[in-house]
Structure formats: structure tokens, C-alpha cells
């Protein structure tokens, strides 16, 4: 998928001053902007009536907000769009398991429980230290907490008691994983993505939302001051405080597809949406962000790929059928493919299976593994992924500069 042909076809012969000429304002509630999918009245009533929680993130800047405004209200449009994507994927049953990764401050988890009235089992990962009152409040809503370090290579204070680097959940145990505006905060997202895919049921779904790396605002910033990001790199919390909670980078649709495929997932659906932050409920803001210049509205309607929100639904890849992984002739085509990928530095490292072990020895050592080596790998400490196998094989005396042919 590429946006450039459609953009050039529509605007290639038009001077930029004409593209941006119509600066009259159009309301977000105007029928011609129904593609914005503004939150309906019943959701806004839920936002207004939501009780204040001990873990709420509250904004008080008097130049923007009317009093104290929770994250739920400040980001009501984004949260509504996320719930709209999640709702058809939910099953209203205690046996349906949802994992909300990086859930703090739990606005989506709470809305699933209180607004969508879902009786599912709801698990949320957390790295923040919560007060006893906050933990009790979440327990009352039947939201289970898992202390998991999503980015273990980044040191962020003292770890929580019982914190792990891997999801302490069985394989194939989760029906729906929510990864909402988390990935842009991680330096090394591949490990937690692989963990997410591991715990996802074969029939399960993974929902990833994040800022779109090709957002129109970035393009306009570049025209204005030579910087692309709408948040300058040196101003992010990641750079100022050297912690993962700030924005690290933004992703394009192609970036996310590559990451998810490397983690063992395949993308089923991609949506581009334009989120209006600090917009509704309007009484919460001094100048509600509920209008757009017409030139911007026209661009975003015609080229959705310029919108600021990227939303993907993915599923676990189907496991390949394996008759006998030690049969070189039966797997000749797979061996050739893996050899070519390895030579190009793109070997598939996301399948921790017997096939990986067999091909790993074949590629690194030029032979198939012995029964003892297979047994040793099976008894090695968790995680027994291919990364650990490669570490072992690289230390093998058989691997000394072996040429791949």
C-alpha cells in the first residue's frame, strides 16, 4: 500500500498555496465530517458520570481545561474509537479473557467493564506503583493486575515486587489483547509482542493502536520548521527523563506490519482515524478542539493515510504443517528459504519449535541435531526460543566461519 500515487494524482499539479487555500472552519459535528466518528451522546454521558479514581491522570492547565479534567475526558474521542473497534471482538462471558497491555490509567479497561458491560475476565499489566486504595478500586471492578516490565532493557527505577519480563500466562490462553498507545513508548517492542502472540489463542485477536508516523501534522511541521515529528525528539519524556514512558518513535502501517509479522502475527485489518484531543465533552475545555480548517478536512477525508491514529487488528499466524522436521528432502524448499534469509540477515527467529532447532543446527553447523542435543534444548530454561538456541550455536566450535552454500 502506498499513498503517493493518489496524493500526486489529486494534488501533483496544484501549487501548495491552493491546496491550503480554504482556511474557513468546519465543525467536527457537521454532516460532511461524519467520517470523524465523534463520540455519541451516550458515551459522553458515561464520560461525564465516570467517578474520579485514585489512579486517574488529571490535567489542570487553566489555559486549556475548565477545572480538573481526567484522561478519559481529555482523550474521549480516541477512547471511543478504540472501544468501537473492540466491541465486535468481545464476548460477554466470564470465560472470555482480555489482556490490556500497558493499561495505566485503566480508562479502556474500565470502559470495557462499565460502559460496554462486559463480564469477561480482564487482566491488565502494570509497571507503576499503585496505592492500596488504587489496587482495591481495581479489584472492585474485577480488573486483575500483572506487574510486567514491557521494555526490560530500559531501567526505570525499582521494579515492582513480582515483576517479570515475560507474561506469566500460559500459551494460547487469551482471547483478546489490547495494545493501545503503548508501542510508541517502547525502545525494544519485539520481546513483548512475541509474548503477546504466545499467549494469544489461535482464534484470538490482537488490537494495536498508536500515533500514525505519516500524520498530516508532521508533514505540516516539516514545511513550517524543518522538523517532522509533532513532538520534537529532544522534548519527549524519553529523552528528557531517560525513561520509556515518553514517546520513543512513531510507526507507519508498514512498520507495524513488519513488527507484528516478526512477532508471529498477521494483520487482518488496518484503520486510519483522525483523533481530536481535548474536544468533547466540550464543557471540559476553554476552547474545545471541535473544528478544522476545510483544507485539512478535505485532505484527511481524501487521503485517510494522513490521519493521526493508526489502528490494527491482528491474529496469530497459523502454524505450518510439519511431517518430519528431520527429513532434509521433505523440507528442502524450507531449507533453501531459510538459508537465503539467513545469508541476507533476515532469518526467521520467531518460531520456537522443533523445526527451528533442526534447521538451526543444519544452518549453523552443517548437520542435523543429535537426540541428546534435542533433549538438552527441551530441558533448557525458559524461554526456550530461537534467540537462546542461536546463542548456544554461535558458541559452538563447529560454527567457526562456516560458509553458507
Short mmCIF file of C-alpha atoms in Angstrom, two decimals:
data_model
loop_
_atom_site.label_atom_id
_atom_site.label_comp_id
_atom_site.label_asym_id
_atom_site.label_seq_id
_atom_site.Cartn_x
_atom_site.Cartn_y
_atom_site.Cartn_z
CA UNK A 1 0.00 0.00 0.00
CA UNK A 2 1.29 3.44 -0.93
CA UNK A 3 -0.30 6.84 -0.59
CA UNK A 4 1.91 8.73 -3.03
CA UNK A 5 0.17 7.88 -6.34
CA UNK A 6 -3.24 9.02 -5.04
CA UNK A 7 -1.73 12.14 -3.49
CA UNK A 8 0.15 13.07 -6.65
CA UNK A 9 -2.86 12.28 -8.85
CA UNK A 10 -5.01 14.65 -6.82
CA UNK A 11 -2.52 17.38 -5.92
CA UNK A 12 0.59 16.88 -8.08
CA UNK A 13 -0.21 19.76 -10.43
CA UNK A 14 -1.69 22.03 -7.75
CA UNK A 15 0.50 24.68 -6.05
CA UNK A 16 0.68 24.18 -2.29
CA UNK A 17 -0.89 27.60 -1.68
CA UNK A 18 -4.01 26.35 -3.47
CA UNK A 19 -4.09 23.07 -1.53
CA UNK A 20 -4.17 25.08 1.71
CA UNK A 21 -6.28 27.96 0.37
CA UNK A 22 -9.66 27.26 2.01
CA UNK A 23 -8.99 28.23 5.62
CA UNK A 24 -12.64 28.56 6.61
CA UNK A 25 -13.60 26.45 9.61
CA UNK A 26 -15.89 23.44 9.61
CA UNK A 27 -17.36 21.92 12.77
CA UNK A 28 -16.47 18.36 13.73
CA UNK A 29 -20.23 17.77 14.10
CA UNK A 30 -21.01 18.91 10.56
CA UNK A 31 -22.55 16.07 8.48
CA UNK A 32 -19.76 16.41 5.92
CA UNK A 33 -17.28 15.33 8.63
CA UNK A 34 -19.18 12.23 9.76
CA UNK A 35 -16.04 10.24 8.89
CA UNK A 36 -14.51 11.69 12.09
CA UNK A 37 -16.87 9.39 14.05
CA UNK A 38 -17.28 11.72 17.00
CA UNK A 39 -18.44 10.04 20.23
CA UNK A 40 -22.22 9.59 20.57
CA UNK A 41 -24.22 11.22 23.34
CA UNK A 42 -24.49 8.06 25.45
CA UNK A 43 -20.70 7.68 25.57
CA UNK A 44 -20.23 11.34 26.50
CA UNK A 45 -22.73 10.86 29.32
CA UNK A 46 -20.63 7.91 30.52
CA UNK A 47 -17.53 10.17 30.46
CA UNK A 48 -19.31 12.89 32.43
CA UNK A 49 -20.60 10.48 35.06
CA UNK A 50 -17.39 8.43 35.47
CA UNK A 51 -16.24 8.64 39.11
CA UNK A 52 -12.81 10.04 39.96
CA UNK A 53 -10.36 7.20 40.59
CA UNK A 54 -7.22 7.25 42.80
CA UNK A 55 -5.07 6.41 39.75
CA UNK A 56 -6.58 8.98 37.36
CA UNK A 57 -4.26 11.22 35.37
CA UNK A 58 -5.72 14.69 35.89
CA UNK A 59 -4.91 17.79 33.81
CA UNK A 60 -5.40 21.26 35.30
CA UNK A 61 -3.75 23.74 32.90
CA UNK A 62 -6.19 26.70 33.14
CA UNK A 63 -5.34 27.84 29.61
CA UNK A 64 -6.74 24.55 28.24
CA UNK A 65 -9.04 22.95 30.79
CA UNK A 66 -12.07 24.03 32.78
CA UNK A 67 -11.03 22.80 36.21
CA UNK A 68 -9.67 19.27 36.68
CA UNK A 69 -10.07 17.04 33.63
CA UNK A 70 -9.33 13.31 33.60
CA UNK A 71 -7.53 11.49 30.80
CA UNK A 72 -10.85 9.83 29.93
CA UNK A 73 -12.33 13.25 29.13
CA UNK A 74 -9.21 14.72 27.51
CA UNK A 75 -8.96 11.70 25.18
CA UNK A 76 -12.65 10.81 24.93
CA UNK A 77 -12.59 10.75 21.12
CA UNK A 78 -9.61 8.37 20.96
CA UNK A 79 -11.04 6.08 23.65
CA UNK A 80 -14.40 5.98 21.88
CA UNK A 81 -12.77 4.99 18.57
CA UNK A 82 -10.84 2.24 20.38
CA UNK A 83 -13.99 0.89 22.05
CA UNK A 84 -15.79 0.99 18.71
CA UNK A 85 -13.04 -1.23 17.27
CA UNK A 86 -13.03 -3.57 20.29
CA UNK A 87 -16.78 -4.03 20.76
CA UNK A 88 -17.38 -6.50 17.87
CA UNK A 89 -14.44 -8.61 19.10
CA UNK A 90 -15.80 -9.06 22.65
CA UNK A 91 -17.75 -12.00 24.02
CA UNK A 92 -19.80 -11.21 27.11
CA UNK A 93 -18.74 -14.23 29.13
CA UNK A 94 -16.56 -14.84 32.22
CA UNK A 95 -14.65 -17.38 30.13
CA UNK A 96 -13.56 -14.71 27.63
CA UNK A 97 -10.08 -13.45 28.62
CA UNK A 98 -8.86 -9.93 27.80
CA UNK A 99 -5.28 -8.78 28.38
CA UNK A 100 -4.76 -5.00 28.40
CA UNK A 101 -1.01 -4.42 27.97
CA UNK A 102 0.24 -1.13 29.42
CA UNK A 103 -3.24 -0.39 30.73
CA UNK A 104 -2.49 2.52 33.13
CA UNK A 105 -4.54 4.65 33.88
CA UNK A 106 -7.04 1.91 33.00
CA UNK A 107 -9.52 4.10 31.08
CA UNK A 108 -10.10 1.45 28.40
CA UNK A 109 -10.27 -1.45 30.86
CA UNK A 110 -12.80 0.44 32.99
CA UNK A 111 -14.89 1.34 29.93
CA UNK A 112 -15.00 -2.30 28.83
CA UNK A 113 -16.36 -3.19 32.24
CA UNK A 114 -18.64 -0.19 32.95
CA UNK A 115 -19.63 1.18 29.51
CA UNK A 116 -19.69 -1.99 27.39
CA UNK A 117 -20.93 -4.02 30.39
CA UNK A 118 -18.63 -6.92 29.53
CA UNK A 119 -18.46 -9.75 32.12
CA UNK A 120 -15.16 -11.07 30.74
CA UNK A 121 -12.04 -11.85 32.72
CA UNK A 122 -9.97 -8.66 32.48
CA UNK A 123 -6.19 -8.65 33.11
CA UNK A 124 -4.03 -5.51 32.99
CA UNK A 125 -0.24 -5.24 33.01
CA UNK A 126 1.27 -2.51 35.14
CA UNK A 127 4.70 -1.02 35.88
CA UNK A 128 3.50 1.89 38.03
CA UNK A 129 3.43 1.71 41.81
CA UNK A 130 -0.20 1.96 42.87
CA UNK A 131 -1.60 2.90 46.24
CA UNK A 132 -3.52 0.36 48.28
CA UNK A 133 -6.65 2.39 47.55
CA UNK A 134 -5.99 2.16 43.79
CA UNK A 135 -5.43 -1.61 43.92
CA UNK A 136 -8.63 -2.06 45.92
CA UNK A 137 -10.55 0.11 43.43
CA UNK A 138 -9.37 -2.04 40.51
CA UNK A 139 -10.13 -5.25 42.39
CA UNK A 140 -13.67 -4.00 42.98
CA UNK A 141 -14.04 -3.69 39.20
CA UNK A 142 -12.59 -7.20 38.78
CA UNK A 143 -9.51 -5.93 36.94
CA UNK A 144 -6.57 -8.23 37.70
CA UNK A 145 -3.06 -6.73 37.81
CA UNK A 146 0.12 -8.27 36.40
CA UNK A 147 3.44 -6.47 37.11
CA UNK A 148 5.29 -6.88 33.79
CA UNK A 149 8.28 -4.89 32.51
CA UNK A 150 7.37 -4.25 28.88
CA UNK A 151 10.81 -2.87 27.99
CA UNK A 152 13.35 -4.65 30.23
CA UNK A 153 16.42 -3.17 28.51
CA UNK A 154 15.40 0.27 29.83
CA UNK A 155 15.99 0.81 33.54
CA UNK A 156 13.11 2.66 35.19
CA UNK A 157 13.52 2.90 38.97
CA UNK A 158 12.98 -0.05 41.28
CA UNK A 159 10.95 -2.94 39.83
CA UNK A 160 7.62 -3.81 41.39
CA UNK A 161 7.50 -6.89 43.63
CA UNK A 162 6.98 -9.95 41.48
CA UNK A 163 7.65 -8.07 38.24
CA UNK A 164 8.65 -10.28 35.31
CA UNK A 165 10.00 -9.64 31.83
CA UNK A 166 7.58 -12.17 30.34
CA UNK A 167 3.84 -12.56 30.62
CA UNK A 168 3.12 -15.06 33.43
CA UNK A 169 0.30 -16.60 31.42
CA UNK A 170 0.02 -19.98 29.66
CA UNK A 171 0.38 -20.37 25.91
CA UNK A 172 -2.86 -19.93 23.92
CA UNK A 173 -4.81 -18.61 26.93
CA UNK A 174 -6.02 -15.10 25.94
CA UNK A 175 -8.91 -14.26 23.61
CA UNK A 176 -8.19 -10.56 23.08
CA UNK A 177 -5.04 -8.49 23.65
CA UNK A 178 -5.25 -4.70 23.75
CA UNK A 179 -2.04 -2.80 22.95
CA UNK A 180 -3.42 0.74 22.95
CA UNK A 181 -0.90 3.58 22.60
CA UNK A 182 1.90 1.55 24.16
CA UNK A 183 4.23 0.58 21.32
CA UNK A 184 5.38 4.17 20.69
CA UNK A 185 6.74 4.25 24.26
CA UNK A 186 8.97 1.17 23.89
CA UNK A 187 12.60 1.07 22.76
CA UNK A 188 12.51 -2.70 22.11
CA UNK A 189 8.90 -3.79 21.45
CA UNK A 190 9.62 -7.14 19.78
CA UNK A 191 10.01 -9.15 23.02
CA UNK A 192 6.64 -8.17 24.49
CA UNK A 193 4.98 -8.57 21.08
CA UNK A 194 6.28 -12.14 20.87
CA UNK A 195 4.98 -12.75 24.37
CA UNK A 196 1.59 -11.35 23.39
CA UNK A 197 1.42 -13.65 20.38
CA UNK A 198 2.50 -16.61 22.53
CA UNK A 199 -0.38 -16.18 24.99
CA UNK A 200 -2.94 -15.37 22.28
CA UNK A 201 -5.32 -18.17 21.39
CA UNK A 202 -5.28 -19.37 17.76
CA UNK A 203 -8.74 -17.81 17.43
CA UNK A 204 -7.78 -14.70 19.41
CA UNK A 205 -7.25 -11.13 18.24
CA UNK A 206 -4.59 -8.50 18.96
CA UNK A 207 -5.57 -4.82 18.69
CA UNK A 208 -2.72 -2.30 18.31
CA UNK A 209 -3.32 1.45 18.25
CA UNK A 210 -0.69 4.19 18.03
CA UNK A 211 0.13 7.56 16.50
CA UNK A 212 0.47 7.35 12.73
CA UNK A 213 4.02 8.05 11.59
CA UNK A 214 2.68 9.66 8.40
CA UNK A 215 0.27 12.00 10.14
CA UNK A 216 -0.51 15.21 8.30
CA UNK A 217 0.58 17.29 11.29
CA UNK A 218 4.12 16.00 10.91
CA UNK A 219 4.19 16.92 7.23
CA UNK A 220 2.98 20.43 8.04
CA UNK A 221 5.58 20.80 10.79
CA UNK A 222 8.25 19.84 8.29
CA UNK A 223 7.06 22.52 5.86
CA UNK A 224 6.97 25.09 8.66
CA UNK A 225 10.21 24.49 10.54
CA UNK A 226 12.10 21.55 9.01
CA UNK A 227 11.08 19.08 11.74
CA UNK A 228 8.74 16.21 11.01
CA UNK A 229 7.57 14.99 14.43
CA UNK A 230 4.74 16.88 16.06
CA UNK A 231 6.64 16.37 19.33
CA UNK A 232 10.34 17.32 18.90
CA UNK A 233 12.63 14.46 19.82
CA UNK A 234 14.57 16.41 22.44
CA UNK A 235 11.32 17.32 24.19
CA UNK A 236 9.98 13.82 24.69
CA UNK A 237 9.98 12.32 28.17
CA UNK A 238 12.12 9.51 26.79
CA UNK A 239 14.90 11.99 26.01
CA UNK A 240 14.45 14.36 28.96
CA UNK A 241 13.98 11.83 31.73
CA UNK A 242 15.61 8.80 30.03
CA UNK A 243 12.63 6.60 30.71
CA UNK A 244 10.36 4.53 28.49
CA UNK A 245 7.14 6.33 29.37
CA UNK A 246 7.74 9.09 26.85
CA UNK A 247 7.28 8.77 23.11
CA UNK A 248 10.26 6.96 21.61
CA UNK A 249 9.15 6.81 17.97
CA UNK A 250 6.12 6.71 15.71
CA UNK A 251 5.30 3.92 13.29
CA UNK A 252 3.82 3.70 9.82
CA UNK A 253 1.39 0.98 8.81
CA UNK A 254 4.27 -0.81 7.06
CA UNK A 255 6.43 -0.61 10.20
CA UNK A 256 3.74 -2.23 12.33
CA UNK A 257 3.03 -4.94 9.79
CA UNK A 258 6.75 -5.81 9.76
CA UNK A 259 6.95 -5.87 13.57
CA UNK A 260 3.82 -7.95 14.01
CA UNK A 261 4.88 -10.44 11.35
CA UNK A 262 8.28 -10.80 13.04
CA UNK A 263 6.46 -11.48 16.31
CA UNK A 264 4.42 -14.27 14.71
CA UNK A 265 1.20 -12.40 13.92
CA UNK A 266 -0.58 -11.41 10.74
CA UNK A 267 -2.56 -8.20 10.24
CA UNK A 268 -6.24 -8.72 9.44
CA UNK A 269 -7.45 -5.11 9.34
CA UNK A 270 -6.00 -1.60 9.35
CA UNK A 271 -7.89 1.62 10.08
CA UNK A 272 -6.78 5.23 9.86
CA UNK A 273 -8.66 7.67 12.10
CA UNK A 274 -8.29 11.34 12.98
CA UNK A 275 -8.46 11.90 16.74
CA UNK A 276 -9.47 15.29 18.10
CA UNK A 277 -7.90 15.55 21.55
CA UNK A 278 -9.37 17.98 24.11
CA UNK A 279 -12.58 18.15 22.11
CA UNK A 280 -15.52 16.54 23.93
CA UNK A 281 -17.25 16.84 26.33
CA UNK A 282 -16.98 20.48 25.24
CA UNK A 283 -17.66 21.94 28.69
CA UNK A 284 -14.34 20.48 29.92
CA UNK A 285 -12.24 22.77 27.71
CA UNK A 286 -11.77 26.51 27.39
CA UNK A 287 -11.52 26.27 23.60
CA UNK A 288 -12.77 22.81 22.55
CA UNK A 289 -10.86 21.29 19.65
CA UNK A 290 -14.01 20.68 17.62
CA UNK A 291 -13.35 22.38 14.30
CA UNK A 292 -10.94 22.00 11.39
CA UNK A 293 -9.89 24.27 8.53
CA UNK A 294 -11.62 22.98 5.41
CA UNK A 295 -8.37 22.35 3.55
CA UNK A 296 -7.30 19.99 6.34
CA UNK A 297 -10.67 18.26 6.44
CA UNK A 298 -10.59 17.74 2.68
CA UNK A 299 -7.06 16.29 2.75
CA UNK A 300 -7.83 13.91 5.60
CA UNK A 301 -11.07 12.75 4.03
CA UNK A 302 -9.49 12.11 0.65
CA UNK A 303 -6.27 10.55 1.97
CA UNK A 304 -7.03 8.61 5.19
CA UNK A 305 -3.37 7.56 5.42
CA UNK A 306 -2.59 11.12 6.61
CA UNK A 307 -4.81 10.79 9.70
CA UNK A 308 -3.12 10.80 13.11
CA UNK A 309 -4.36 7.47 14.51
CA UNK A 310 -3.30 4.02 13.28
CA UNK A 311 -5.40 1.02 14.41
CA UNK A 312 -4.63 -2.60 13.51
CA UNK A 313 -6.30 -5.92 14.26
CA UNK A 314 -4.02 -8.96 14.06
CA UNK A 315 -4.13 -12.69 14.79
CA UNK A 316 -1.61 -15.41 15.47
CA UNK A 317 -0.13 -16.93 12.32
CA UNK A 318 -1.23 -20.45 11.57
CA UNK A 319 1.46 -23.00 12.43
CA UNK A 320 2.95 -24.67 9.34
CA UNK A 321 2.23 -28.34 8.87
CA UNK A 322 5.36 -30.39 9.69
CA UNK A 323 5.53 -34.04 8.76
CA UNK A 324 9.12 -34.78 9.79
CA UNK A 325 11.38 -31.81 10.52
CA UNK A 326 14.49 -34.01 10.34
CA UNK A 327 13.75 -35.11 6.78
CA UNK A 328 16.02 -32.95 4.60
CA UNK A 329 14.34 -33.91 1.33
CA UNK A 330 10.82 -33.20 2.58
CA UNK A 331 11.94 -29.78 3.80
CA UNK A 332 14.33 -28.88 1.00
CA UNK A 333 12.36 -25.80 -0.07
CA UNK A 334 12.11 -24.56 3.51
CA UNK A 335 15.84 -25.10 4.00
CA UNK A 336 16.64 -23.10 0.88
CA UNK A 337 14.36 -20.28 2.02
CA UNK A 338 15.86 -20.16 5.49
CA UNK A 339 19.39 -20.32 4.10
CA UNK A 340 18.68 -17.37 1.82
CA UNK A 341 17.10 -15.37 4.65
CA UNK A 342 19.99 -16.15 6.97
CA UNK A 343 22.54 -15.10 4.37
CA UNK A 344 20.64 -11.82 3.98
CA UNK A 345 20.44 -11.31 7.74
CA UNK A 346 16.70 -11.94 7.88
CA UNK A 347 16.42 -15.40 9.42
CA UNK A 348 13.02 -16.07 10.97
CA UNK A 349 13.62 -16.12 14.73
CA UNK A 350 10.07 -16.11 15.97
CA UNK A 351 9.11 -19.83 15.93
CA UNK A 352 10.38 -21.73 18.98
CA UNK A 353 9.67 -25.18 17.55
CA UNK A 354 11.48 -28.41 16.87
CA UNK A 355 11.76 -27.27 13.27
CA UNK A 356 13.76 -24.24 14.37
CA UNK A 357 16.14 -26.42 16.38
CA UNK A 358 16.65 -28.81 13.49
CA UNK A 359 17.20 -26.08 10.92
CA UNK A 360 19.33 -24.08 13.36
CA UNK A 361 21.85 -26.90 13.63
CA UNK A 362 21.64 -27.52 9.89
CA UNK A 363 22.36 -23.86 9.09
CA UNK A 364 24.97 -23.14 11.77
CA UNK A 365 26.76 -26.47 12.00
CA UNK A 366 26.00 -28.12 8.66
CA UNK A 367 24.34 -31.15 10.26
CA UNK A 368 21.11 -32.21 11.93
CA UNK A 369 20.99 -32.19 15.76
CA UNK A 370 21.50 -35.36 17.74
CA UNK A 371 18.81 -36.77 20.00
CA UNK A 372 20.87 -35.62 23.01
CA UNK A 373 21.02 -32.05 21.67
CA UNK A 374 17.27 -32.01 21.08
CA UNK A 375 16.72 -33.29 24.61
CA UNK A 376 19.09 -30.66 26.06
CA UNK A 377 17.23 -27.88 24.24
CA UNK A 378 13.92 -29.17 25.57
CA UNK A 379 15.26 -29.06 29.12
CA UNK A 380 16.90 -25.63 28.82
CA UNK A 381 15.49 -22.78 30.96
CA UNK A 382 12.55 -20.73 29.76
CA UNK A 383 12.22 -19.01 27.43
CA UNK A 384 13.40 -21.69 25.01
CA UNK A 385 13.06 -19.50 21.94
CA UNK A 386 15.33 -19.43 18.94
CA UNK A 387 17.28 -16.49 20.37
CA UNK A 388 18.64 -18.78 23.10
CA UNK A 389 19.34 -21.52 20.56
CA UNK A 390 21.31 -19.11 18.37
CA UNK A 391 23.38 -18.01 21.37
CA UNK A 392 24.28 -21.67 22.01
CA UNK A 393 25.10 -22.40 18.38
CA UNK A 394 27.25 -19.31 17.97
CA UNK A 395 29.49 -20.59 20.76
CA UNK A 396 29.83 -23.97 19.10
CA UNK A 397 33.31 -24.81 17.72
CA UNK A 398 31.51 -26.19 14.65
CA UNK A 399 30.36 -22.71 13.70
CA UNK A 400 33.77 -21.11 13.10
CA UNK A 401 33.25 -19.05 9.99
CA UNK A 402 31.28 -21.79 8.28
CA UNK A 403 30.31 -20.65 4.78
CA UNK A 404 26.64 -20.92 3.83
CA UNK A 405 26.13 -22.55 0.46
#
